[in-house]
Amino acid sequence: MQIVIVGGGAGGLELATKLGKKLGRKGKAEVVLIDRNHTHVWKPLLHEVASGSLDADLDAVTYRAHGHKHGFEFELGTLNGIDRERKVVQLSALLDEDGREVLPARERPYDTLVLAIGSVSNDFNVSGVGEHCIFLDSPVQAHRFHRRLVDGFIRLNQALKSGDSVHKLRVAIIGGGATGVELSAELYKAREWFSTYGLTAITPQHLDVTLVEAGPRLLPALSERISSGAREELEKLGVRVMVNTAVVSAGPEGLQTKGGEAIAADLMVWAAGVKAPDFLRDIEGLETNRANQLVVEPTLQVKGDGAIYALGDCAGCPMTRPDGSEGWVPPRAQSAHQMASAVAHNILASARGKPLQPFRYKDLGSLVSLSEYTAFGRLMGGLARGGINLEGKIARLAYVSLYRMHLAAIHGWPRALLLALTEKINHFVRPRFKLH
Ligand SMILES: Cc1cc2nc3c(=O)[nH]c(=O)nc-3n(C[C@H](O)[C@H](O)[C@H](O)COP(=O)(O)OP(=O)(O)OC[C@H]3O[C@@H](n4cnc5c(N)ncnc54)[C@H](O)[C@@H]3O)c2cc1C
């Protein structure tokens, strides 16, 4: 039996690891993970890669080595289509930097297929966004932002040293959700580290971050209390928060708002919502929703094809919200994690001829970290059945432990703890921030 998983992200890599250990290693099935990248970086950390507080080169998991250890095969490739009748996935040709072919366009057969290819930023067709804004959809994009940030700080330091006192680095972030809020705080931390490491002319006044949100408040998915607490902390750092402000266009000099205001910016990040990749829309006659997500049955098999599962951000999984309204399971790391466990369970049940279980999403709460300054959140489940609010160091600890839990899901606890120790050692032996 060939089980092909496309996408080694928050959900896909956990699933490949589980199935590799349970089936691949024992020779009960061939488990194949396909990803367009060689390495995995947990997506909720991309804003830290963008600011430099995380060095993805040190933290990334190499798929090929991980697969070797955990009983699955890794294939480098970008999915561009499926042939459901012939049960094959279609992968694009892979070219090197000089345009020479590394791998030809090819197909890979499957008996069971799992689509876990995540999401991309939704620019809602706002003019100029694709050309002038950076998205944080992938490590490559986060690195691109980081390089521009480094160049921006170096340029600014030089200008200030030459007596240009009006010069500032202006960053505009569109989208007041978790990504926008967390990135805003990270930029102030980056400024501190760059000053510590020699760019001494740059003071807090020389960084100008504007966070633009179309809705009435930041962090609309979280409570009013958390939202106003986060806004207060950001404003203390120096962030200019603009709510009820819709951006209508982006250009080389900055943004234009619906109210006619121009926001000048040297760097712009678009973090105003996600959708599944466009090529999934109605792929091979499969049903998709408005966000291009593949609509799934309660078992997480896509509607109309029991051989294909979808999980994570690319899956449209209907759910009834606590207030009784109908909606979709939110595109979050905890959803991808829970779905990966449910799909693993169902694939194993199906291999053993047992009935499949319906997936039930459990909201375990949300945490937002303002870099090392503070964190906010609400945890549900376990002892906190009705939910408890967290703030400050405890919230930050809970936030960091989410990543530890992802590492434990893919490496096991002993190795995850060793990695945590390595990180601590790295804080002593390496620069605290990625400076290049
Ligand atoms: C900056 C940022 C901060 C976030 N913070 C949080 C948070 O605090 N809490 C939270 O719950 N969620 C957070 N999220 C959302 C969370 O990261 C996603 O919901 C989660 O990663 C989805 O998991 P996934 O497995 O569906 O997809 P992903 O983790 O995105 O993985 C998709 C994988 O598919 C691969 N892929 C994509 N297209 C193709 C293709 N065509 N062919 C082959 N491979 C492909 C990608 O390379 C990637 O490895 C954040 C997201 C961002 C961007």
Coordinates of C-alpha atoms and ligand atoms in Angstrom, one line a residue:
M1 CA 0.0 0.0 0.0
Q2 CA 1.3 3.5 -1.0
I3 CA 0.3 6.3 1.4
V4 CA 1.4 9.7 -0.1
I5 CA 1.3 12.8 2.1
V6 CA 1.8 16.1 0.3
G7 CA 3.0 18.9 2.6
G8 CA 5.3 18.4 5.5
G9 CA 4.1 21.3 7.7
A10 CA 2.5 21.5 11.1
G11 CA 0.1 18.7 10.3
G12 CA 1.8 16.7 7.4
L13 CA 5.1 16.1 9.1
E14 CA 3.5 14.9 12.3
L15 CA 1.3 12.5 10.3
A16 CA 4.2 11.2 8.2
T17 CA 6.2 10.6 11.4
K18 CA 3.3 8.7 13.0
L19 CA 2.5 6.6 10.0
G20 CA 6.2 6.0 9.2
K21 CA 6.7 4.6 12.7
K22 CA 3.5 2.5 12.7
L23 CA 3.5 1.2 9.1
G24 CA 6.5 2.2 7.1
R25 CA 9.2 0.9 9.5
K26 CA 7.3 -2.4 9.8
G27 CA 7.0 -2.8 6.1
K28 CA 3.2 -2.7 6.3
A29 CA 2.9 0.3 3.9
E30 CA 5.1 2.6 1.9
V31 CA 4.8 6.0 3.4
V32 CA 5.9 8.9 1.2
L33 CA 6.1 12.6 2.2
I34 CA 6.3 15.1 -0.6
D35 CA 7.3 18.8 0.1
R36 CA 8.5 21.6 -2.1
N37 CA 11.2 22.4 0.5
H38 CA 14.1 20.3 1.8
T39 CA 13.4 21.3 5.4
H40 CA 10.5 22.0 7.8
V41 CA 10.2 25.1 9.9
W42 CA 7.1 25.3 12.1
K43 CA 5.0 28.1 10.4
P44 CA 3.9 29.9 13.6
L45 CA 7.6 30.8 14.1
L46 CA 7.9 32.6 10.7
H47 CA 7.6 36.0 12.2
E48 CA 10.5 35.2 14.5
V49 CA 12.5 34.1 11.4
A50 CA 11.5 37.4 9.7
S51 CA 12.8 39.5 12.7
G52 CA 15.9 37.3 13.3
S53 CA 15.0 36.1 16.8
L54 CA 15.0 32.6 15.3
D55 CA 17.7 31.2 13.1
A56 CA 15.8 28.8 10.8
D57 CA 19.1 27.3 9.6
L58 CA 19.6 25.9 13.1
D59 CA 16.0 25.0 13.9
A60 CA 14.8 23.4 10.7
V61 CA 14.1 19.7 10.4
T62 CA 15.6 18.0 7.4
Y63 CA 12.9 15.9 5.8
R64 CA 15.2 13.3 4.2
A65 CA 17.1 12.6 7.5
H66 CA 13.9 12.7 9.5
G67 CA 12.2 10.2 7.1
H68 CA 15.2 7.9 7.3
K69 CA 14.9 7.8 11.1
H70 CA 11.1 7.5 11.2
G71 CA 10.3 5.0 8.4
F72 CA 9.1 7.2 5.6
E73 CA 10.5 8.2 2.2
F74 CA 10.9 11.9 1.4
E75 CA 10.4 13.2 -2.2
L76 CA 11.3 16.8 -3.1
G77 CA 8.5 18.1 -5.3
T78 CA 5.8 20.6 -5.9
L79 CA 2.3 19.3 -6.4
N80 CA 0.4 20.9 -9.3
G81 CA -2.4 18.4 -9.9
I82 CA -4.0 15.1 -9.2
D83 CA -5.4 12.4 -11.5
R84 CA -8.1 10.8 -9.4
E85 CA -8.9 8.1 -12.0
R86 CA -5.3 6.9 -12.3
K87 CA -4.6 7.7 -8.6
V88 CA -1.5 9.7 -9.2
V89 CA -0.2 13.1 -8.0
Q90 CA 1.4 15.3 -10.5
L91 CA 4.6 17.1 -9.6
S92 CA 6.3 20.1 -11.4
A93 CA 9.8 19.8 -12.8
L94 CA 12.4 21.1 -10.4
L95 CA 14.9 23.6 -11.7
D96 CA 18.1 24.9 -10.2
E97 CA 19.1 28.5 -9.8
D98 CA 20.5 28.6 -13.4
G99 CA 17.3 27.1 -14.8
R100 CA 18.8 23.6 -15.4
E101 CA 16.5 20.7 -14.7
V102 CA 17.2 18.8 -11.4
L103 CA 14.1 16.6 -11.6
P104 CA 11.6 16.3 -14.5
A105 CA 7.9 16.8 -14.2
R106 CA 6.6 13.5 -12.9
E107 CA 3.8 11.5 -11.3
R108 CA 3.7 9.5 -8.1
P109 CA 1.0 6.8 -7.6
Y110 CA -1.0 6.5 -4.4
D111 CA -3.5 4.2 -2.8
T112 CA -4.2 6.8 0.0
L113 CA -3.5 10.4 -0.5
V114 CA -3.3 13.1 2.2
L115 CA -3.3 16.7 1.2
A116 CA -1.7 18.9 3.8
I117 CA -0.3 21.8 1.7
G118 CA -1.4 24.6 4.0
S119 CA -2.5 28.1 3.0
V120 CA -1.2 31.3 1.3
S121 CA -1.9 34.9 2.2
N122 CA -5.1 36.3 0.7
D123 CA -4.4 39.7 -0.8
F124 CA -8.2 40.1 -1.6
N125 CA -7.1 41.5 -5.0
V126 CA -6.0 44.8 -3.4
S127 CA -3.9 46.5 -6.1
G128 CA -0.1 46.5 -5.8
V129 CA 0.0 44.1 -2.8
G130 CA 1.6 41.2 -4.8
E131 CA 4.4 43.5 -6.1
H132 CA 5.2 45.6 -3.1
C133 CA 4.3 43.7 0.1
I134 CA 6.0 40.7 1.6
F135 CA 3.9 37.7 2.7
L136 CA 5.0 35.4 5.5
D137 CA 3.8 32.2 3.9
S138 CA 7.1 30.3 3.8
P139 CA 10.7 30.4 5.2
V140 CA 11.9 31.8 1.9
Q141 CA 9.6 34.8 2.3
A142 CA 10.5 35.2 6.0
H143 CA 14.2 35.2 5.0
R144 CA 13.6 37.8 2.3
F145 CA 12.0 40.1 4.9
H146 CA 14.9 39.5 7.3
R147 CA 17.4 40.4 4.7
R148 CA 15.6 43.6 3.9
L149 CA 15.3 44.4 7.6
V150 CA 19.1 43.9 8.1
D151 CA 19.8 46.1 5.0
G152 CA 17.3 48.7 6.3
F153 CA 19.0 48.9 9.7
I154 CA 22.5 49.1 8.2
R155 CA 21.4 51.9 5.8
L156 CA 19.7 53.7 8.6
N157 CA 22.7 53.5 11.0
Q158 CA 25.0 54.9 8.3
A159 CA 22.6 57.8 7.5
L160 CA 22.3 58.6 11.2
K161 CA 26.1 58.5 11.6
S162 CA 26.4 60.9 8.7
G163 CA 24.2 63.4 10.5
D164 CA 20.8 62.7 8.9
S165 CA 18.7 62.9 12.0
V166 CA 15.3 62.7 10.3
H167 CA 15.9 59.3 8.8
K168 CA 13.8 56.3 10.1
L169 CA 13.0 52.7 9.2
R170 CA 9.3 52.7 8.4
V171 CA 7.5 49.3 8.5
A172 CA 3.8 48.9 7.7
I173 CA 2.1 45.7 8.6
I174 CA -1.4 45.1 7.2
G175 CA -3.5 42.8 9.4
G176 CA -4.0 43.0 13.1
G177 CA -4.3 39.3 13.7
A178 CA -1.7 37.2 15.6
T179 CA 0.9 37.4 12.9
G180 CA 0.7 41.2 12.6
V181 CA 0.7 41.8 16.4
E182 CA 3.5 39.4 17.0
L183 CA 5.7 40.7 14.2
S184 CA 5.2 44.3 15.3
A185 CA 6.7 43.5 18.8
E186 CA 9.4 41.3 17.2
L187 CA 10.7 44.3 15.2
Y188 CA 11.2 46.4 18.4
K189 CA 13.2 43.5 19.9
A190 CA 15.2 43.3 16.6
R191 CA 16.0 47.0 16.9
E192 CA 17.3 46.5 20.4
W193 CA 19.6 43.6 19.4
F194 CA 21.0 45.5 16.4
S195 CA 21.8 48.4 18.6
T196 CA 23.4 46.0 21.1
Y197 CA 25.5 44.5 18.3
G198 CA 27.0 47.7 17.0
L199 CA 24.4 49.7 15.1
T200 CA 24.5 52.1 18.0
A201 CA 23.1 55.2 16.2
I202 CA 19.7 53.6 16.0
T203 CA 17.4 54.4 19.0
P204 CA 13.8 53.4 19.5
Q205 CA 12.6 56.6 17.8
H206 CA 14.2 55.5 14.6
L207 CA 11.9 52.6 14.1
D208 CA 8.4 53.5 12.9
V209 CA 6.0 50.5 12.8
T210 CA 2.4 51.0 11.7
L211 CA -0.1 48.2 12.2
V212 CA -3.2 48.5 10.1
E213 CA -6.4 46.6 10.8
A214 CA -9.6 46.9 8.8
G215 CA -11.8 45.8 11.7
P216 CA -12.6 47.7 14.9
R217 CA -9.9 46.0 17.1
L218 CA -6.7 44.0 17.0
L219 CA -6.8 40.2 17.5
P220 CA -10.5 39.8 16.5
A221 CA -10.5 36.1 17.3
L222 CA -9.5 36.7 20.9
S223 CA -11.4 38.4 23.8
E224 CA -11.7 42.2 24.1
R225 CA -9.5 42.1 27.2
I226 CA -6.6 40.4 25.4
S227 CA -7.1 42.7 22.4
S228 CA -6.9 45.9 24.4
G229 CA -4.0 44.6 26.5
A230 CA -2.0 43.8 23.4
R231 CA -2.8 47.2 21.8
E232 CA -1.7 48.9 25.0
E233 CA 1.6 47.0 25.1
L234 CA 2.3 47.6 21.4
E235 CA 1.6 51.3 21.8
K236 CA 4.0 51.4 24.7
L237 CA 6.7 50.0 22.5
G238 CA 6.0 52.7 19.9
V239 CA 3.7 51.0 17.4
R240 CA 1.1 53.2 15.7
V241 CA -2.1 51.1 15.7
M242 CA -4.7 52.0 13.1
V243 CA -8.1 50.2 13.4
N244 CA -11.1 50.6 11.1
T245 CA -8.7 51.3 8.3
A246 CA -9.0 49.4 5.0
V247 CA -6.0 49.5 2.7
V248 CA -7.0 50.0 -0.9
S249 CA -3.6 49.9 -2.6
A250 CA 0.1 49.4 -2.1
G251 CA 2.9 51.1 -4.1
P252 CA 6.6 51.5 -4.0
E253 CA 6.3 54.4 -1.4
G254 CA 3.7 52.8 0.9
L255 CA 0.0 52.3 1.3
Q256 CA -3.2 54.1 0.5
T257 CA -6.2 53.8 2.8
K258 CA -9.9 53.9 1.9
G259 CA -10.1 57.1 4.0
G260 CA -7.6 58.8 1.7
E261 CA -4.6 58.6 4.0
A262 CA -1.1 57.7 2.7
I263 CA 1.1 55.6 4.9
A264 CA 4.7 55.9 3.9
A265 CA 6.7 52.7 4.4
D266 CA 10.1 51.2 3.4
L267 CA 8.9 47.7 4.2
M268 CA 5.4 46.3 4.0
V269 CA 4.1 43.0 5.2
W270 CA 0.7 41.7 4.2
A271 CA -0.8 39.5 7.0
A272 CA -4.5 40.1 6.5
G273 CA -5.9 36.6 6.1
V274 CA -5.2 33.3 4.4
K275 CA -6.8 31.0 1.7
A276 CA -5.8 27.6 0.4
P277 CA -3.7 27.7 -2.8
D278 CA -5.7 28.7 -5.9
F279 CA -4.9 25.6 -7.8
L280 CA -7.0 23.6 -5.3
R281 CA -10.2 25.4 -6.4
D282 CA -12.5 22.7 -7.8
I283 CA -9.4 20.5 -8.4
E284 CA -10.5 17.3 -10.3
G285 CA -14.2 18.1 -9.5
L286 CA -13.7 18.1 -5.8
E287 CA -15.8 20.5 -3.7
T288 CA -14.0 23.6 -2.3
N289 CA -15.3 26.5 -0.2
R290 CA -14.8 30.2 -0.6
A291 CA -11.3 30.0 0.9
N292 CA -10.3 27.3 -1.7
Q293 CA -10.3 24.7 1.0
L294 CA -11.2 21.1 0.1
V295 CA -14.5 20.3 1.8
V296 CA -14.1 17.2 4.0
E297 CA -16.4 14.7 5.5
P298 CA -16.3 14.2 9.3
T299 CA -13.7 11.5 8.8
L300 CA -11.5 14.1 7.0
Q301 CA -11.8 12.3 3.7
V302 CA -12.6 14.8 1.0
K303 CA -16.2 14.9 -0.2
G304 CA -16.6 12.5 -3.1
D305 CA -13.3 10.5 -2.8
G306 CA -12.6 8.2 0.1
A307 CA -9.0 7.6 -1.0
I308 CA -8.1 11.3 -0.4
Y309 CA -7.9 13.0 3.0
A310 CA -7.2 16.7 3.6
L311 CA -6.0 18.3 6.8
G312 CA -4.8 21.6 8.2
D313 CA -5.2 24.9 6.5
C314 CA -6.2 23.4 3.1
A315 CA -9.1 21.4 4.6
G316 CA -12.6 22.9 4.8
C317 CA -13.9 21.1 7.8
P318 CA -17.5 22.2 8.8
M319 CA -18.1 22.8 12.5
T320 CA -20.7 24.2 14.8
R321 CA -19.3 27.1 16.9
P322 CA -19.9 27.3 20.7
D323 CA -22.5 30.0 20.0
G324 CA -24.4 27.6 17.7
S325 CA -23.5 29.2 14.4
E326 CA -22.1 27.2 11.5
G327 CA -18.5 27.7 10.3
W328 CA -15.2 26.0 9.5
V329 CA -12.5 24.7 11.7
P330 CA -10.0 27.7 11.9
P331 CA -6.7 27.6 10.1
R332 CA -4.4 27.2 13.1
A333 CA -1.5 25.0 14.1
Q334 CA -3.7 23.3 16.8
S335 CA -6.3 22.3 14.1
A336 CA -3.5 20.9 11.9
H337 CA -2.1 19.0 14.8
Q338 CA -5.5 17.5 15.9
M339 CA -6.4 16.7 12.3
A340 CA -3.1 14.9 11.8
S341 CA -3.8 12.7 14.8
A342 CA -7.4 12.0 13.5
V343 CA -6.2 11.1 9.9
A344 CA -3.4 8.8 11.4
H345 CA -6.1 7.1 13.4
N346 CA -8.4 6.7 10.4
I347 CA -5.7 5.4 8.0
L348 CA -4.6 2.9 10.6
A349 CA -8.2 1.9 11.3
S350 CA -8.9 1.5 7.6
A351 CA -5.7 -0.7 7.2
R352 CA -7.0 -2.9 10.0
G353 CA -10.6 -3.1 8.5
K354 CA -12.0 -1.1 11.5
P355 CA -14.6 1.8 11.2
L356 CA -13.3 5.3 10.8
Q357 CA -13.9 7.9 13.5
P358 CA -15.4 11.4 13.0
F359 CA -13.1 14.3 13.7
R360 CA -14.1 16.7 16.5
Y361 CA -12.2 20.0 16.8
K362 CA -11.3 21.0 20.4
D363 CA -10.4 24.7 20.9
L364 CA -7.6 24.6 23.4
G365 CA -7.3 28.4 23.4
S366 CA -5.0 30.9 21.9
L367 CA -1.8 32.6 22.9
V368 CA -0.1 35.6 21.4
S369 CA 3.5 36.6 22.2
L370 CA 4.8 40.1 22.0
S371 CA 8.4 38.9 21.6
E372 CA 10.2 38.6 24.9
Y373 CA 8.3 41.6 26.3
T374 CA 5.1 39.8 27.3
A375 CA 2.4 37.4 26.1
F376 CA -1.4 37.1 26.4
G377 CA -3.8 34.2 26.0
R378 CA -6.6 32.1 27.0
L379 CA -6.3 28.3 27.6
M380 CA -9.2 25.9 27.6
G381 CA -9.6 22.2 28.4
G382 CA -8.0 20.1 31.1
L383 CA -8.2 21.8 34.5
A384 CA -9.1 25.1 32.7
R385 CA -12.5 23.7 31.6
G386 CA -14.2 27.1 31.5
G387 CA -11.0 28.7 30.2
I388 CA -8.4 30.8 32.0
N389 CA -6.7 34.0 31.0
L390 CA -2.9 34.1 31.0
E391 CA -0.6 37.0 30.9
G392 CA 3.1 37.9 31.2
K393 CA 5.7 35.2 31.9
I394 CA 3.2 32.3 32.4
A395 CA 1.6 33.1 29.1
R396 CA 5.0 33.3 27.4
L397 CA 6.0 29.9 28.9
A398 CA 2.8 28.4 27.6
Y399 CA 3.4 29.9 24.2
V400 CA 6.9 28.5 24.0
S401 CA 5.7 25.1 25.2
L402 CA 3.4 24.9 22.1
Y403 CA 6.5 24.6 19.9
R404 CA 8.1 22.1 22.3
M405 CA 4.9 20.0 22.0
H406 CA 5.2 20.1 18.1
L407 CA 8.9 19.1 18.4
A408 CA 7.8 16.2 20.8
A409 CA 5.2 15.1 18.3
I410 CA 7.9 14.7 15.6
H411 CA 11.0 13.8 17.6
G412 CA 9.6 12.3 20.8
W413 CA 10.1 14.0 24.2
P414 CA 13.7 13.0 25.0
R415 CA 15.0 14.5 21.8
A416 CA 12.7 17.6 22.1
L417 CA 14.1 18.2 25.5
L418 CA 17.7 17.9 24.2
L419 CA 16.8 20.4 21.5
A420 CA 15.6 22.8 24.1
L421 CA 18.9 22.4 26.0
T422 CA 20.8 22.9 22.7
E423 CA 18.9 26.1 22.3
K424 CA 19.9 27.3 25.7
I425 CA 23.5 26.5 25.0
N426 CA 23.3 28.3 21.7
H427 CA 22.2 31.4 23.6
F428 CA 25.7 31.4 25.3
V429 CA 27.8 30.3 22.3
R430 CA 26.2 32.2 19.5
P431 CA 24.8 35.8 19.0
R432 CA 21.4 36.0 20.5
F433 CA 20.0 37.3 17.2
K434 CA 20.5 36.5 13.6
L435 CA 22.3 39.5 12.3
H436 CA 22.8 38.6 8.6
Ligands
LIG1 C1 3.6 34.1 11.1 C2 2.6 33.1 11.5 C3 2.3 32.9 12.8 C4 1.3 32.0 13.2 N1 1.0 31.8 14.5 C5 0.1 30.9 14.9 C6 -0.1 30.7 16.3 O1 0.4 31.3 17.1 N2 -1.0 29.7 16.6 C7 -1.6 28.9 15.6 O2 -2.4 28.0 16.0 N3 -1.4 29.1 14.3 C8 -0.5 30.1 13.9 N4 -0.3 30.3 12.6 C9 -1.0 29.5 11.6 C10 -0.4 28.1 11.5 O3 1.0 28.3 11.2 C11 -1.0 27.3 10.4 O4 -2.4 27.2 10.7 C12 -0.4 25.8 10.3 O5 0.9 25.9 10.1 C13 -1.2 25.0 9.3 O6 -0.6 23.8 9.2 P1 -0.6 22.9 7.8 O7 0.0 21.6 8.1 O8 -2.0 22.9 7.3 O9 0.2 23.8 6.8 P2 1.7 24.3 6.9 O10 2.3 24.2 8.2 O11 1.7 25.7 6.2 O12 2.5 23.3 5.9 C14 2.2 23.2 4.6 C15 3.4 22.5 3.9 O13 3.1 22.2 2.6 C16 4.1 22.5 1.7 N5 3.5 22.8 0.4 C17 2.7 23.9 0.1 N6 2.4 23.8 -1.2 C18 2.9 22.7 -1.7 C19 2.9 22.1 -3.0 N7 2.2 22.6 -4.0 N8 3.6 21.0 -3.2 C20 4.4 20.5 -2.2 N9 4.4 21.0 -0.9 C21 3.7 22.1 -0.7 C22 4.8 23.7 2.4 O14 6.2 23.7 2.0 C23 4.7 23.3 3.9 O15 5.8 22.5 4.4 C24 0.6 31.2 12.2 C25 0.9 31.4 10.8 C26 1.9 32.4 10.5 C27 2.2 32.6 9.0

